[in-house]
Amino acid sequence: MPDTHSNYKFTVALVIASSLALAACSSMPGSSSSSSSSSSSSSGTSSSAKSSSAYQPVSDVPIPAGTKINTDKSVILGQGDKWFGRMVLVTDRPSTQAYTYYQEQMPTFGWEQVTAVQGKTSILTFTRGERAATLEINPGTLSGSEVAITVSPRQTGSAAAPAPTAEKK
């Protein structure tokens, strides 16, 4: 039969160690109580989403008030208006309103629209200088929408190589 006193000591030691580890994490650079706040469960977002008012990693893409950045799904290299990567935004706007918002607002940030496809998953493509931005807009789980913005270097020079053709024998 296990010793109850030993189990109690082990439990107390485990609780103390866990508390110390959590306290150390909360004092690490870059962590704050605001970054660990949970987001609305009605939009189906994760607790890793940060409010756009507290975290603006880019300056050349419109981010509506109340929008959160899903940091688990985002990879941003650079900052300001010199960045590449993928930024995933969670907004309380329905996907149709998000589509209209970005179609109207991206040109005010210097982006020129190249293509637009509206559907259950809507796609907008823009260019600005030597970069291209593709926005993928999907409805949220219960409300709102998710906007994935991918910015990459734009292909310059000749068009992409044509698809290979089958050889005739």
Short mmCIF file of C-alpha atoms in Angstrom, two decimals:
data_model
loop_
_atom_site.label_atom_id
_atom_site.label_comp_id
_atom_site.label_asym_id
_atom_site.label_seq_id
_atom_site.Cartn_x
_atom_site.Cartn_y
_atom_site.Cartn_z
CA MET A 1 0.00 0.00 0.00
CA PRO A 2 1.48 3.41 -0.97
CA ASP A 3 2.49 5.79 1.78
CA THR A 4 -0.12 8.61 1.97
CA HIS A 5 2.38 10.99 3.53
CA SER A 6 4.82 10.45 0.62
CA ASN A 7 2.03 11.11 -1.93
CA TYR A 8 1.13 14.32 -0.07
CA LYS A 9 4.79 15.49 -0.11
CA PHE A 10 5.06 14.71 -3.82
CA THR A 11 1.83 16.63 -4.59
CA VAL A 12 2.96 19.67 -2.59
CA ALA A 13 6.37 19.62 -4.28
CA LEU A 14 4.73 19.37 -7.71
CA VAL A 15 2.42 22.32 -6.99
CA ILE A 16 5.34 24.45 -5.78
CA ALA A 17 7.50 23.56 -8.79
CA SER A 18 4.63 24.33 -11.19
CA SER A 19 3.97 27.67 -9.50
CA LEU A 20 7.63 28.64 -9.74
CA ALA A 21 7.77 27.67 -13.41
CA LEU A 22 4.67 29.71 -14.21
CA ALA A 23 5.99 32.71 -12.28
CA ALA A 24 9.27 32.52 -14.22
CA CYS A 25 7.40 32.41 -17.54
CA SER A 26 5.31 35.47 -16.70
CA SER A 27 8.44 37.55 -16.08
CA MET A 28 10.12 36.59 -19.38
CA PRO A 29 10.69 39.38 -21.95
CA GLY A 30 7.88 39.65 -24.47
CA SER A 31 5.27 38.11 -22.24
CA SER A 32 2.53 40.06 -20.58
CA SER A 33 -0.84 39.45 -19.07
CA SER A 34 -2.50 41.07 -22.11
CA SER A 35 -0.95 38.56 -24.52
CA SER A 36 -2.41 35.63 -22.66
CA SER A 37 -5.96 36.91 -22.57
CA SER A 38 -8.40 34.50 -24.09
CA SER A 39 -10.43 35.51 -27.08
CA SER A 40 -14.10 35.08 -27.76
CA SER A 41 -15.11 31.47 -28.09
CA SER A 42 -17.93 32.46 -30.43
CA SER A 43 -15.47 33.21 -33.22
CA GLY A 44 -13.60 29.94 -32.74
CA THR A 45 -10.26 31.64 -32.20
CA SER A 46 -7.36 30.51 -30.09
CA SER A 47 -6.01 32.23 -27.02
CA SER A 48 -2.89 33.13 -29.01
CA ALA A 49 -4.66 35.94 -30.85
CA LYS A 50 -3.38 39.37 -29.89
CA SER A 51 -5.41 42.56 -30.10
CA SER A 52 -4.37 44.75 -33.01
CA SER A 53 -4.34 47.85 -30.80
CA ALA A 54 -1.56 46.31 -28.70
CA TYR A 55 0.40 44.66 -31.51
CA GLN A 56 0.86 46.26 -34.96
CA PRO A 57 3.67 44.34 -36.68
CA VAL A 58 3.04 45.89 -40.12
CA SER A 59 2.09 49.35 -41.38
CA ASP A 60 1.14 48.76 -45.01
CA VAL A 61 -1.93 46.56 -44.54
CA PRO A 62 -5.19 47.76 -42.97
CA ILE A 63 -6.09 46.06 -39.70
CA PRO A 64 -9.63 46.99 -38.56
CA ALA A 65 -10.28 47.96 -34.94
CA GLY A 66 -11.12 44.96 -32.78
CA THR A 67 -9.24 42.56 -35.05
CA LYS A 68 -6.90 40.03 -33.46
CA ILE A 69 -3.73 38.52 -34.93
CA ASN A 70 -3.58 34.75 -34.61
CA THR A 71 0.09 34.38 -33.68
CA ASP A 72 -0.03 30.57 -33.88
CA LYS A 73 -0.82 30.75 -37.60
CA SER A 74 1.25 33.85 -38.46
CA VAL A 75 4.88 34.16 -39.55
CA ILE A 76 6.03 37.73 -40.13
CA LEU A 77 9.59 38.44 -41.30
CA GLY A 78 10.50 42.11 -41.10
CA GLN A 79 8.26 44.94 -39.94
CA GLY A 80 6.54 48.14 -40.95
CA ASP A 81 6.14 48.22 -44.73
CA LYS A 82 9.11 45.93 -45.42
CA TRP A 83 7.82 42.54 -44.39
CA PHE A 84 7.13 39.15 -45.94
CA GLY A 85 5.25 36.17 -44.62
CA ARG A 86 1.76 35.28 -43.49
CA MET A 87 -0.40 37.20 -41.05
CA VAL A 88 -3.69 35.62 -39.99
CA LEU A 89 -6.30 38.02 -38.68
CA VAL A 90 -9.49 37.14 -36.82
CA THR A 91 -12.20 39.76 -37.19
CA ASP A 92 -15.77 40.09 -35.96
CA ARG A 93 -16.90 41.15 -39.46
CA PRO A 94 -18.73 38.59 -41.61
CA SER A 95 -16.61 37.36 -44.53
CA THR A 96 -18.62 39.38 -47.08
CA GLN A 97 -17.93 42.60 -45.14
CA ALA A 98 -14.26 41.67 -44.69
CA TYR A 99 -14.00 41.13 -48.46
CA THR A 100 -15.51 44.55 -49.19
CA TYR A 101 -13.35 46.21 -46.52
CA TYR A 102 -10.07 44.87 -47.95
CA GLN A 103 -11.11 45.47 -51.56
CA GLU A 104 -11.71 49.14 -50.66
CA GLN A 105 -8.91 49.70 -48.11
CA MET A 106 -5.88 47.95 -49.65
CA PRO A 107 -5.61 50.59 -52.46
CA THR A 108 -5.50 53.36 -49.80
CA PHE A 109 -2.32 51.68 -48.49
CA GLY A 110 -0.74 51.73 -51.96
CA TRP A 111 -1.74 48.24 -53.14
CA GLU A 112 -3.06 47.72 -56.69
CA GLN A 113 -5.69 45.01 -57.12
CA VAL A 114 -4.80 42.24 -59.57
CA THR A 115 -7.54 39.65 -59.06
CA ALA A 116 -10.69 39.19 -57.00
CA VAL A 117 -12.79 36.07 -56.47
CA GLN A 118 -15.70 36.14 -54.03
CA GLY A 119 -17.18 32.91 -52.71
CA LYS A 120 -17.27 30.79 -49.56
CA THR A 121 -13.49 31.26 -49.58
CA SER A 122 -12.74 34.63 -51.16
CA ILE A 123 -9.37 35.55 -52.65
CA LEU A 124 -7.98 39.02 -53.31
CA THR A 125 -4.56 39.59 -54.89
CA PHE A 126 -2.70 42.90 -54.87
CA THR A 127 0.74 44.19 -55.85
CA ARG A 128 2.77 47.03 -54.39
CA GLY A 129 6.25 47.71 -55.68
CA GLU A 130 8.20 44.46 -55.71
CA ARG A 131 5.76 42.61 -53.46
CA ALA A 132 2.51 40.74 -53.96
CA ALA A 133 -0.21 40.20 -51.35
CA THR A 134 -2.80 37.44 -51.43
CA LEU A 135 -5.72 37.66 -49.02
CA GLU A 136 -7.75 34.53 -48.28
CA ILE A 137 -10.99 35.30 -46.47
CA ASN A 138 -12.97 32.50 -44.80
CA PRO A 139 -16.05 32.61 -42.57
CA GLY A 140 -15.41 32.10 -38.84
CA THR A 141 -16.64 29.03 -37.02
CA LEU A 142 -19.72 30.70 -35.51
CA SER A 143 -19.32 34.36 -36.47
CA GLY A 144 -16.84 36.80 -37.93
CA SER A 145 -14.15 35.73 -40.36
CA GLU A 146 -10.50 34.82 -40.71
CA VAL A 147 -8.29 36.77 -43.13
CA ALA A 148 -4.96 35.20 -44.08
CA ILE A 149 -2.67 37.78 -45.70
CA THR A 150 0.39 36.37 -47.46
CA VAL A 151 2.99 38.84 -48.71
CA SER A 152 5.88 37.66 -50.84
CA PRO A 153 8.35 39.01 -53.38
CA ARG A 154 6.71 39.62 -56.74
CA GLN A 155 8.01 37.73 -59.76
CA THR A 156 9.78 40.09 -62.10
CA GLY A 157 11.00 39.62 -65.64
CA SER A 158 9.60 36.89 -67.84
CA ALA A 159 6.50 34.93 -67.01
CA ALA A 160 6.64 31.53 -65.39
CA ALA A 161 7.90 28.68 -67.53
CA PRO A 162 5.17 26.96 -69.53
CA ALA A 163 3.95 23.55 -68.45
CA PRO A 164 5.82 20.66 -70.06
CA THR A 165 4.14 18.97 -73.00
CA ALA A 166 4.01 15.27 -73.70
CA GLU A 167 6.53 14.08 -76.25
CA LYS A 168 5.21 12.38 -79.37
CA LYS A 169 6.89 9.14 -80.40
#
